[in-house]
Amino acid sequence: ENDHIQAAEAVRHRIQSLIDAEDCGNVLSDDGLAKKLSTEGVAVARRTVTKYRKLLRIPSAAHRKRRKKLTRSIAGAKAAHF
């Protein structure tokens, strides 16, 4: 039981790390996150990634992509004014 909790926490932490490392041109979907984790030796279903992402209060890939593009365009506009 305790090992299961620790493993789940480690997977949630890794999901957070992968999302934190995204750039606006490479936003990972839940399926993409599951595949990335699989290449790292962590077998997890897409629906589990979705559940953990929601628990972490992280928006969907579409929302993150829009937010990152908006943030980048705002930063570019501010840089142009200085």
mmCIF file of C-alpha atoms in Angstrom:
data_model
loop_
_atom_site.group_PDB
_atom_site.id
_atom_site.type_symbol
_atom_site.label_atom_id
_atom_site.label_comp_id
_atom_site.label_asym_id
_atom_site.label_seq_id
_atom_site.Cartn_x
_atom_site.Cartn_y
_atom_site.Cartn_z
ATOM 1 C CA GLU A 1 0.000 0.000 0.000
ATOM 2 C CA ASN A 2 2.686 2.525 1.001
ATOM 3 C CA ASP A 3 4.853 1.562 -2.004
ATOM 4 C CA HIS A 4 1.850 2.106 -4.285
ATOM 5 C CA ILE A 5 1.298 5.600 -2.849
ATOM 6 C CA GLN A 6 4.972 6.477 -3.260
ATOM 7 C CA ALA A 7 4.978 5.167 -6.848
ATOM 8 C CA ALA A 8 1.888 7.204 -7.717
ATOM 9 C CA GLU A 9 3.461 10.296 -6.178
ATOM 10 C CA ALA A 10 6.638 9.732 -8.203
ATOM 11 C CA VAL A 11 4.610 9.443 -11.426
ATOM 12 C CA ARG A 12 2.695 12.646 -10.609
ATOM 13 C CA HIS A 13 5.995 14.427 -9.947
ATOM 14 C CA ARG A 14 7.398 13.221 -13.278
ATOM 15 C CA ILE A 15 4.260 14.362 -15.129
ATOM 16 C CA GLN A 16 4.646 17.792 -13.525
ATOM 17 C CA SER A 17 8.325 17.893 -14.556
ATOM 18 C CA LEU A 18 7.569 16.946 -18.156
ATOM 19 C CA ILE A 19 4.877 19.607 -18.413
ATOM 20 C CA ASP A 20 7.098 22.236 -16.785
ATOM 21 C CA ALA A 21 9.752 21.529 -19.448
ATOM 22 C CA GLU A 22 7.355 22.029 -22.381
ATOM 23 C CA ASP A 23 7.709 24.866 -24.855
ATOM 24 C CA CYS A 24 4.831 26.219 -26.928
ATOM 25 C CA GLY A 25 5.919 24.220 -29.967
ATOM 26 C CA ASN A 26 6.003 20.912 -28.132
ATOM 27 C CA VAL A 27 3.079 20.558 -25.729
ATOM 28 C CA LEU A 28 2.453 16.938 -24.768
ATOM 29 C CA SER A 29 -1.047 15.479 -24.788
ATOM 30 C CA ASP A 30 -2.008 12.970 -22.105
ATOM 31 C CA ASP A 31 -1.280 10.214 -24.620
ATOM 32 C CA GLY A 32 2.085 11.820 -25.397
ATOM 33 C CA LEU A 33 2.890 12.005 -21.686
ATOM 34 C CA ALA A 34 1.971 8.324 -21.270
ATOM 35 C CA LYS A 35 4.226 7.374 -24.208
ATOM 36 C CA LYS A 36 7.093 9.512 -22.860
ATOM 37 C CA LEU A 37 6.758 7.864 -19.446
ATOM 38 C CA SER A 38 6.709 4.455 -21.147
ATOM 39 C CA THR A 39 10.058 5.210 -22.834
ATOM 40 C CA GLU A 40 11.370 5.964 -19.336
ATOM 41 C CA GLY A 41 10.198 2.549 -18.104
ATOM 42 C CA VAL A 42 7.005 3.749 -16.401
ATOM 43 C CA ALA A 43 3.988 1.863 -17.750
ATOM 44 C CA VAL A 44 0.962 4.067 -17.188
ATOM 45 C CA ALA A 45 -2.311 4.357 -19.112
ATOM 46 C CA ARG A 46 -3.412 7.591 -20.744
ATOM 47 C CA ARG A 47 -6.469 7.741 -18.478
ATOM 48 C CA THR A 48 -4.179 7.515 -15.441
ATOM 49 C CA VAL A 49 -2.084 10.391 -16.778
ATOM 50 C CA THR A 50 -5.318 12.375 -17.237
ATOM 51 C CA LYS A 51 -6.380 11.612 -13.668
ATOM 52 C CA TYR A 52 -3.014 12.645 -12.226
ATOM 53 C CA ARG A 53 -2.856 15.787 -14.396
ATOM 54 C CA LYS A 54 -6.273 16.832 -13.122
ATOM 55 C CA LEU A 55 -5.253 16.081 -9.523
ATOM 56 C CA LEU A 56 -2.294 18.411 -10.068
ATOM 57 C CA ARG A 57 -4.715 21.049 -11.440
ATOM 58 C CA ILE A 58 -2.859 21.196 -14.738
ATOM 59 C CA PRO A 59 -4.958 22.179 -17.766
ATOM 60 C CA SER A 60 -5.257 20.050 -20.900
ATOM 61 C CA ALA A 61 -2.635 20.201 -23.646
ATOM 62 C CA ALA A 62 -4.877 22.445 -25.776
ATOM 63 C CA HIS A 63 -5.256 24.952 -22.946
ATOM 64 C CA ARG A 64 -1.537 24.857 -22.106
ATOM 65 C CA LYS A 65 -0.629 25.403 -25.755
ATOM 66 C CA ARG A 66 -2.936 28.426 -26.012
ATOM 67 C CA ARG A 67 -1.593 29.845 -22.753
ATOM 68 C CA LYS A 68 2.051 29.372 -23.793
ATOM 69 C CA LYS A 69 1.426 31.038 -27.177
ATOM 70 C CA LEU A 70 -0.339 33.942 -25.491
ATOM 71 C CA THR A 71 2.447 34.325 -22.929
ATOM 72 C CA ARG A 72 5.054 34.273 -25.695
ATOM 73 C CA SER A 73 3.203 36.870 -27.786
ATOM 74 C CA ILE A 74 2.762 39.152 -24.759
ATOM 75 C CA ALA A 75 6.458 38.825 -23.904
ATOM 76 C CA GLY A 76 7.351 39.652 -27.515
ATOM 77 C CA ALA A 77 5.087 42.707 -27.502
ATOM 78 C CA LYS A 78 6.623 43.960 -24.257
ATOM 79 C CA ALA A 79 10.144 43.478 -25.631
ATOM 80 C CA ALA A 80 9.228 45.450 -28.752
ATOM 81 C CA HIS A 81 8.193 48.438 -26.604
ATOM 82 C CA PHE A 82 11.547 48.647 -24.794
#
